[in-house]
PDB file of C-alpha atoms in Angstrom:
ATOM      1  CA  MET E  11       7.909 -19.120  -2.302  1.00 52.00           C
ATOM      2  CA  LYS E  12       7.736 -17.993  -5.962  1.00 62.00           C
ATOM      3  CA  THR E  13       9.294 -14.811  -5.907  1.00 73.00           C
ATOM      4  CA  LEU E  14       7.267 -12.372  -6.880  1.00 87.00           C
ATOM      5  CA  ASN E  15       8.438 -10.156  -9.811  1.00 88.00           C
ATOM      6  CA  PHE E  16       9.438  -6.606  -9.636  1.00 92.00           C
ATOM      7  CA  HIS E  17       7.700  -5.417 -13.362  1.00 92.00           C
ATOM      8  CA  ASN E  18       4.155  -6.475 -14.554  1.00 91.00           C
ATOM      9  CA  ILE E  19       2.150  -4.830 -17.057  1.00 92.00           C
ATOM     10  CA  GLY E  20      -1.463  -4.920 -16.846  1.00 86.00           C
ATOM     11  CA  GLU E  21      -4.503  -4.456 -18.499  1.00 83.00           C
ATOM     12  CA  ASP E  22      -4.283  -1.911 -20.975  1.00 85.00           C
ATOM     13  CA  ASP E  23      -0.537  -1.857 -21.026  1.00 88.00           C
ATOM     14  CA  GLY E  24      -0.400  -0.009 -17.511  1.00 92.00           C
ATOM     15  CA  HIS E  25       2.973  -1.291 -15.801  1.00 95.00           C
ATOM     16  CA  PHE E  26       4.014  -1.938 -12.485  1.00 96.00           C
ATOM     17  CA  TYR E  27       6.883  -1.946 -10.380  1.00 97.00           C
ATOM     18  CA  ILE E  28       6.709  -3.585  -6.656  1.00 97.00           C
ATOM     19  CA  LEU E  29       8.092  -1.058  -4.386  1.00 97.00           C
ATOM     20  CA  ALA E  30       7.439  -3.322  -0.907  1.00 97.00           C
ATOM     21  CA  SER E  31       5.502  -6.623   0.318  1.00 96.00           C
ATOM     22  CA  CYS E  32       4.905  -8.313   3.569  1.00 95.00           C
ATOM     23  CA  GLU E  33       3.763 -12.272   4.395  1.00 94.00           C
ATOM     24  CA  CYS E  34       0.308 -12.178   5.301  1.00 94.00           C
ATOM     25  CA  ASP E  35      -2.609 -15.199   5.327  1.00 93.00           C
ATOM     26  CA  TYR E  36      -5.282 -14.796   2.546  1.00 94.00           C
ATOM     27  CA  GLN E  37      -8.473 -16.262   3.748  1.00 93.00           C
ATOM     28  CA  SER E  38     -10.832 -17.827   1.278  1.00 89.00           C
ATOM     29  CA  GLY E  39     -13.924 -18.731   2.936  1.00 89.00           C
ATOM     30  CA  ASP E  40     -12.923 -21.454   6.286  1.00 91.00           C
ATOM     31  CA  GLN E  41      -9.818 -21.799   3.877  1.00 91.00           C
ATOM     32  CA  SER E  42      -6.152 -19.632   5.462  1.00 92.00           C
ATOM     33  CA  ILE E  43      -4.042 -19.423   2.189  1.00 92.00           C
ATOM     34  CA  PRO E  44       0.008 -18.521   3.320  1.00 92.00           C
ATOM     35  CA  SER E  45       0.548 -15.405   1.160  1.00 94.00           C
ATOM     36  CA  ARG E  46       2.506 -12.190  -0.116  1.00 95.00           C
ATOM     37  CA  LEU E  47       0.764  -9.038  -0.039  1.00 96.00           C
ATOM     38  CA  ALA E  48       2.622  -6.207  -2.431  1.00 96.00           C
ATOM     39  CA  LEU E  49       2.843  -2.319  -2.691  1.00 97.00           C
ATOM     40  CA  TYR E  50       2.820  -1.387  -6.640  1.00 97.00           C
ATOM     41  CA  PHE E  51       4.034   1.813  -8.377  1.00 97.00           C
ATOM     42  CA  SER E  52       2.514   2.224 -11.040  1.00 96.00           C
ATOM     43  CA  PRO E  53       4.537   6.006 -13.661  1.00 96.00           C
ATOM     44  CA  THR E  54       1.515   4.685 -16.367  1.00 94.00           C
ATOM     45  CA  GLU E  55      -0.924   7.600 -16.848  1.00 91.00           C
ATOM     46  CA  GLY E  56      -4.217   7.099 -16.037  1.00 88.00           C
ATOM     47  CA  PHE E  57      -3.411   4.139 -13.650  1.00 91.00           C
ATOM     48  CA  SER E  58      -3.294   4.782  -9.335  1.00 92.00           C
ATOM     49  CA  ARG E  59       0.290   6.073  -8.815  1.00 95.00           C
ATOM     50  CA  PHE E  60      -0.115   3.069  -6.071  1.00 96.00           C
ATOM     51  CA  SER E  61      -2.182  -0.318  -5.543  1.00 95.00           C
ATOM     52  CA  VAL E  62      -1.552  -3.692  -3.881  1.00 95.00           C
ATOM     53  CA  GLN E  63      -1.973  -7.100  -4.703  1.00 94.00           C
ATOM     54  CA  CYS E  64      -2.280 -10.384  -2.585  1.00 94.00           C
ATOM     55  CA  TRP E  65      -0.470 -13.287  -4.695  1.00 93.00           C
ATOM     56  CA  SER E  66       0.029 -16.866  -2.810  1.00 91.00           C
ATOM     57  CA  LEU E  67       3.287 -18.980  -2.400  1.00 89.00           C
ATOM     58  CA  LYS E  68       2.264 -20.748  -5.595  1.00 87.00           C
ATOM     59  CA  GLY E  69       2.206 -17.683  -7.339  1.00 86.00           C
ATOM     60  CA  GLU E  70      -1.645 -17.350  -7.863  1.00 87.00           C
ATOM     61  CA  SER E  71      -3.566 -13.930  -7.857  1.00 88.00           C
ATOM     62  CA  HIS E  72      -5.908 -13.640  -5.112  1.00 92.00           C
ATOM     63  CA  MET E  73      -6.182  -9.955  -4.224  1.00 92.00           C
ATOM     64  CA  TYR E  74      -6.460  -6.837  -6.574  1.00 92.00           C
ATOM     65  CA  CYS E  75      -6.873  -2.788  -4.319  1.00 91.00           C
ATOM     66  CA  ARG E  76      -6.659  -0.261  -6.639  1.00 90.00           C
ATOM     67  CA  GLY E  77      -4.190   2.565  -5.495  1.00 87.00           C
ATOM     68  CA  PRO E  78      -6.297   5.705  -3.178  1.00 88.00           C
ATOM     69  CA  ASP E  79      -7.662   7.738  -6.065  1.00 82.00           C
ATOM     70  CA  TYR E  80      -8.070  10.798  -3.157  1.00 84.00           C
ATOM     71  CA  SER E  81      -4.029  11.354  -2.936  1.00 88.00           C
ATOM     72  CA  PRO E  82      -0.885  10.054  -5.017  1.00 91.00           C
ATOM     73  CA  CYS E  83       1.167   9.795  -1.858  1.00 93.00           C
ATOM     74  CA  PRO E  84       2.449   6.385  -0.589  1.00 95.00           C
ATOM     75  CA  GLU E  85       1.407   7.450   2.785  1.00 94.00           C
ATOM     76  CA  ALA E  86      -3.141   7.040   1.475  1.00 94.00           C
ATOM     77  CA  ALA E  87      -2.169   3.715   0.093  1.00 95.00           C
ATOM     78  CA  LEU E  88      -0.006   2.470   3.713  1.00 95.00           C
ATOM     79  CA  LEU E  89      -3.208   3.837   4.826  1.00 94.00           C
ATOM     80  CA  ASP E  90      -6.099   2.207   3.052  1.00 94.00           C
ATOM     81  CA  ILE E  91      -4.594  -0.652   2.833  1.00 94.00           C
ATOM     82  CA  TRP E  92      -4.000  -0.509   6.672  1.00 94.00           C
ATOM     83  CA  VAL E  93      -8.095   0.520   7.208  1.00 93.00           C
ATOM     84  CA  GLN E  94      -9.393  -2.386   4.715  1.00 92.00           C
ATOM     85  CA  GLU E  95      -7.712  -5.095   5.369  1.00 93.00           C
ATOM     86  CA  SER E  96      -5.562  -4.453   8.943  1.00 93.00           C
ATOM     87  CA  VAL E  97      -2.471  -4.724   7.856  1.00 95.00           C
ATOM     88  CA  PRO E  98      -0.013  -2.052   9.530  1.00 94.00           C
ATOM     89  CA  ALA E  99       2.150  -0.226   7.369  1.00 93.00           C
ATOM     90  CA  TYR E 100       5.712  -1.047   9.783  1.00 92.00           C
ATOM     91  CA  VAL E 101       4.971  -4.451   8.762  1.00 94.00           C
ATOM     92  CA  TRP E 102       6.365  -3.812   4.931  1.00 96.00           C
ATOM     93  CA  ARG E 103       9.734  -4.571   3.356  1.00 96.00           C
ATOM     94  CA  LEU E 104      11.366  -3.050   0.726  1.00 96.00           C
ATOM     95  CA  TYR E 105      11.750  -5.343  -2.437  1.00 95.00           C
ATOM     96  CA  PRO E 106      15.772  -5.950  -2.776  1.00 93.00           C
ATOM     97  CA  LYS E 107      17.258  -2.488  -4.382  1.00 92.00           C
ATOM     98  CA  ASN E 108      19.478  -4.735  -6.095  1.00 92.00           C
ATOM     99  CA  ARG E 109      16.189  -6.257  -8.043  1.00 91.00           C
ATOM    100  CA  CYS E 110      15.265  -3.797  -9.207  1.00 92.00           C
ATOM    101  CA  ILE E 111      16.645  -3.911 -12.667  1.00 90.00           C
ATOM    102  CA  ASP E 112      13.407  -4.133 -15.311  1.00 88.00           C
ATOM    103  CA  PHE E 113      12.498  -0.619 -16.417  1.00 95.00           C
ATOM    104  CA  HIS E 114      10.340  -0.471 -19.533  1.00 94.00           C
ATOM    105  CA  SER E 115      12.106   3.311 -19.435  1.00 94.00           C
ATOM    106  CA  SER E 116      14.558   5.030 -18.186  1.00 95.00           C
ATOM    107  CA  SER E 117      11.580   7.838 -17.764  1.00 96.00           C
ATOM    108  CA  HIS E 118       9.842   4.742 -15.593  1.00 97.00           C
ATOM    109  CA  GLU E 119      13.339   4.184 -13.186  1.00 96.00           C
ATOM    110  CA  ILE E 120      14.034   7.494 -12.567  1.00 96.00           C
ATOM    111  CA  SER E 121       9.898   7.888 -11.418  1.00 97.00           C
ATOM    112  CA  TYR E 122      10.148   4.642  -9.432  1.00 97.00           C
ATOM    113  CA  HIS E 123      13.011   5.542  -7.462  1.00 97.00           C
ATOM    114  CA  GLN E 124      11.181   9.498  -6.463  1.00 97.00           C
ATOM    115  CA  ALA E 125       8.739   6.871  -5.203  1.00 97.00           C
ATOM    116  CA  ARG E 126      10.345   4.830  -2.984  1.00 97.00           C
ATOM    117  CA  LYS E 127      12.446   7.792  -1.887  1.00 97.00           C
ATOM    118  CA  GLU E 128       8.547   8.675  -1.316  1.00 96.00           C
ATOM    119  CA  LEU E 129       7.766   5.639   0.600  1.00 96.00           C
ATOM    120  CA  CYS E 130      10.695   4.941   2.667  1.00 96.00           C
ATOM    121  CA  ALA E 131      10.293   8.380   4.159  1.00 94.00           C
ATOM    122  CA  ALA E 132       6.687   7.731   5.300  1.00 94.00           C
ATOM    123  CA  LEU E 133       7.901   4.179   6.728  1.00 95.00           C
ATOM    124  CA  TYR E 134      11.009   5.050   8.373  1.00 94.00           C
ATOM    125  CA  GLY E 135       9.199   6.681  11.186  1.00 90.00           C
ATOM    126  CA  LEU E 136       6.228   5.225  11.476  1.00 90.00           C
ATOM    127  CA  ARG E 137       8.652   1.738  12.083  1.00 91.00           C
ATOM    128  CA  VAL E 138      10.364   3.171  14.770  1.00 91.00           C
ATOM    129  CA  LYS E 139       7.981   4.454  16.781  1.00 89.00           C
ATOM    130  CA  ALA E 140       6.263   0.983  16.772  1.00 89.00           C
ATOM    131  CA  TRP E 141      10.038  -0.648  17.441  1.00 90.00           C
ATOM    132  CA  SER E 142      10.299   1.900  20.332  1.00 90.00           C
ATOM    133  CA  GLN E 143       6.704   1.227  22.021  1.00 87.00           C
ATOM    134  CA  LYS E 144       7.143  -2.524  21.942  1.00 86.00           C
ATOM    135  CA  ASN E 145      10.789  -2.645  23.198  1.00 90.00           C
ATOM    136  CA  MET E 146      10.811   0.193  25.234  1.00 90.00           C
ATOM    137  CA  ILE E 147       7.305  -0.496  26.304  1.00 84.00           C
ATOM    138  CA  ILE E 148       5.986   2.644  26.617  1.00 82.00           C
ATOM    139  CA  ASN E 149       2.095   2.541  26.279  1.00 82.00           C
ATOM    140  CA  PRO E 150       0.323   4.899  23.675  1.00 81.00           C
ATOM    141  CA  LEU E 151      -0.783   8.145  25.495  1.00 82.00           C
ATOM    142  CA  ILE E 152      -4.164   8.103  24.300  1.00 86.00           C
ATOM    143  CA  GLN E 153      -6.743   5.203  24.448  1.00 87.00           C
ATOM    144  CA  PRO E 154     -10.046   4.871  22.821  1.00 88.00           C
ATOM    145  CA  PRO E 155     -13.346   5.799  25.019  1.00 89.00           C
ATOM    146  CA  PRO E 156     -15.335   3.466  27.010  1.00 93.00           C
ATOM    147  CA  GLY E 157     -16.749   1.216  24.712  1.00 93.00           C
ATOM    148  CA  GLY E 158     -13.864   1.940  21.654  1.00 90.00           C
ATOM    149  CA  TYR E 159     -13.628   3.686  18.648  1.00 89.00           C
ATOM    150  CA  ILE E 160     -17.303   4.537  16.920  1.00 90.00           C
ATOM    151  CA  VAL E 161     -16.939   4.136  13.023  1.00 87.00           C
ATOM    152  CA  ALA E 162     -18.728   6.905  11.673  1.00 89.00           C
ATOM    153  CA  ASP E 163     -21.545   6.398   9.239  1.00 92.00           C
ATOM    154  CA  ALA E 164     -20.181   7.470   5.737  1.00 89.00           C
ATOM    155  CA  PHE E 165     -23.256   6.728   3.578  1.00 91.00           C
ATOM    156  CA  SER E 166     -25.626   9.230   6.055  1.00 92.00           C
ATOM    157  CA  ALA E 167     -27.487  12.428   5.206  1.00 93.00           C
ATOM    158  CA  THR E 168     -25.011  14.539   7.246  1.00 92.00           C
ATOM    159  CA  GLN E 169     -23.317  17.932   6.822  1.00 93.00           C
ATOM    160  CA  GLU E 170     -20.287  16.454   7.463  1.00 90.00           C
ATOM    161  CA  ASN E 171     -20.741  13.630   4.992  1.00 90.00           C
ATOM    162  CA  ALA E 172     -21.584  16.360   2.111  1.00 92.00           C
ATOM    163  CA  GLU E 173     -18.484  17.632   3.267  1.00 93.00           C
ATOM    164  CA  PHE E 174     -16.074  15.460   3.057  1.00 88.00           C
ATOM    165  CA  MET E 175     -18.124  13.923  -1.034  1.00 87.00           C
ATOM    166  CA  GLN E 176     -17.194  17.543  -2.410  1.00 88.00           C
ATOM    167  CA  ALA E 177     -13.851  17.359  -0.894  1.00 86.00           C
ATOM    168  CA  ALA E 178     -13.700  14.235  -3.132  1.00 80.00           C
ATOM    169  CA  ILE E 179     -15.456  15.551  -6.165  1.00 82.00           C
ATOM    170  CA  ASP E 180     -13.119  18.610  -6.055  1.00 81.00           C
ATOM    171  CA  ALA E 181      -9.735  16.310  -6.052  1.00 74.00           C
ATOM    172  CA  GLU E 182     -10.853  14.288  -9.129  1.00 73.00           C
ATOM    173  CA  GLU E 183     -11.779  17.225 -10.836  1.00 72.00           C
ATOM    174  CA  ARG E 184      -8.144  19.189 -10.938  1.00 65.00           C
TER     175      ARG E 184
END
């Protein structure tokens, strides 16, 4: 596999630094392509703090997901990719710390290490719980109701959806 670059410069001179990655298969029509999903941090103003990109083992980019606008926390990025692409948070592996050396500036290095620390704190508890459940054969106390959990219609004209939308608008204005 081609090694993922630690530091990438995107459009409009946005700087992206890899924090973690995990193996995956990218689905292209009826083809399954062995790939690697990468979680990036960007300290560049005007860019999402976290984003995800999928790379084939040959280094071809298959997918890019801008991080969530509703939160600058790593948990939000992990939750989004879990819901959108079924990638559980506990599968991510940190990019080797000894290879985190190509920073654009000292301020980027400081903010990267802060984001890495936040990601570690978020992943630690999830990983311990997932490992414990699997290895100690602990079934969750909460189970879906008969028929499973139902996804709410996010586009129906309900008071709840209006409240969600207003909160998202207010967050954008901050």
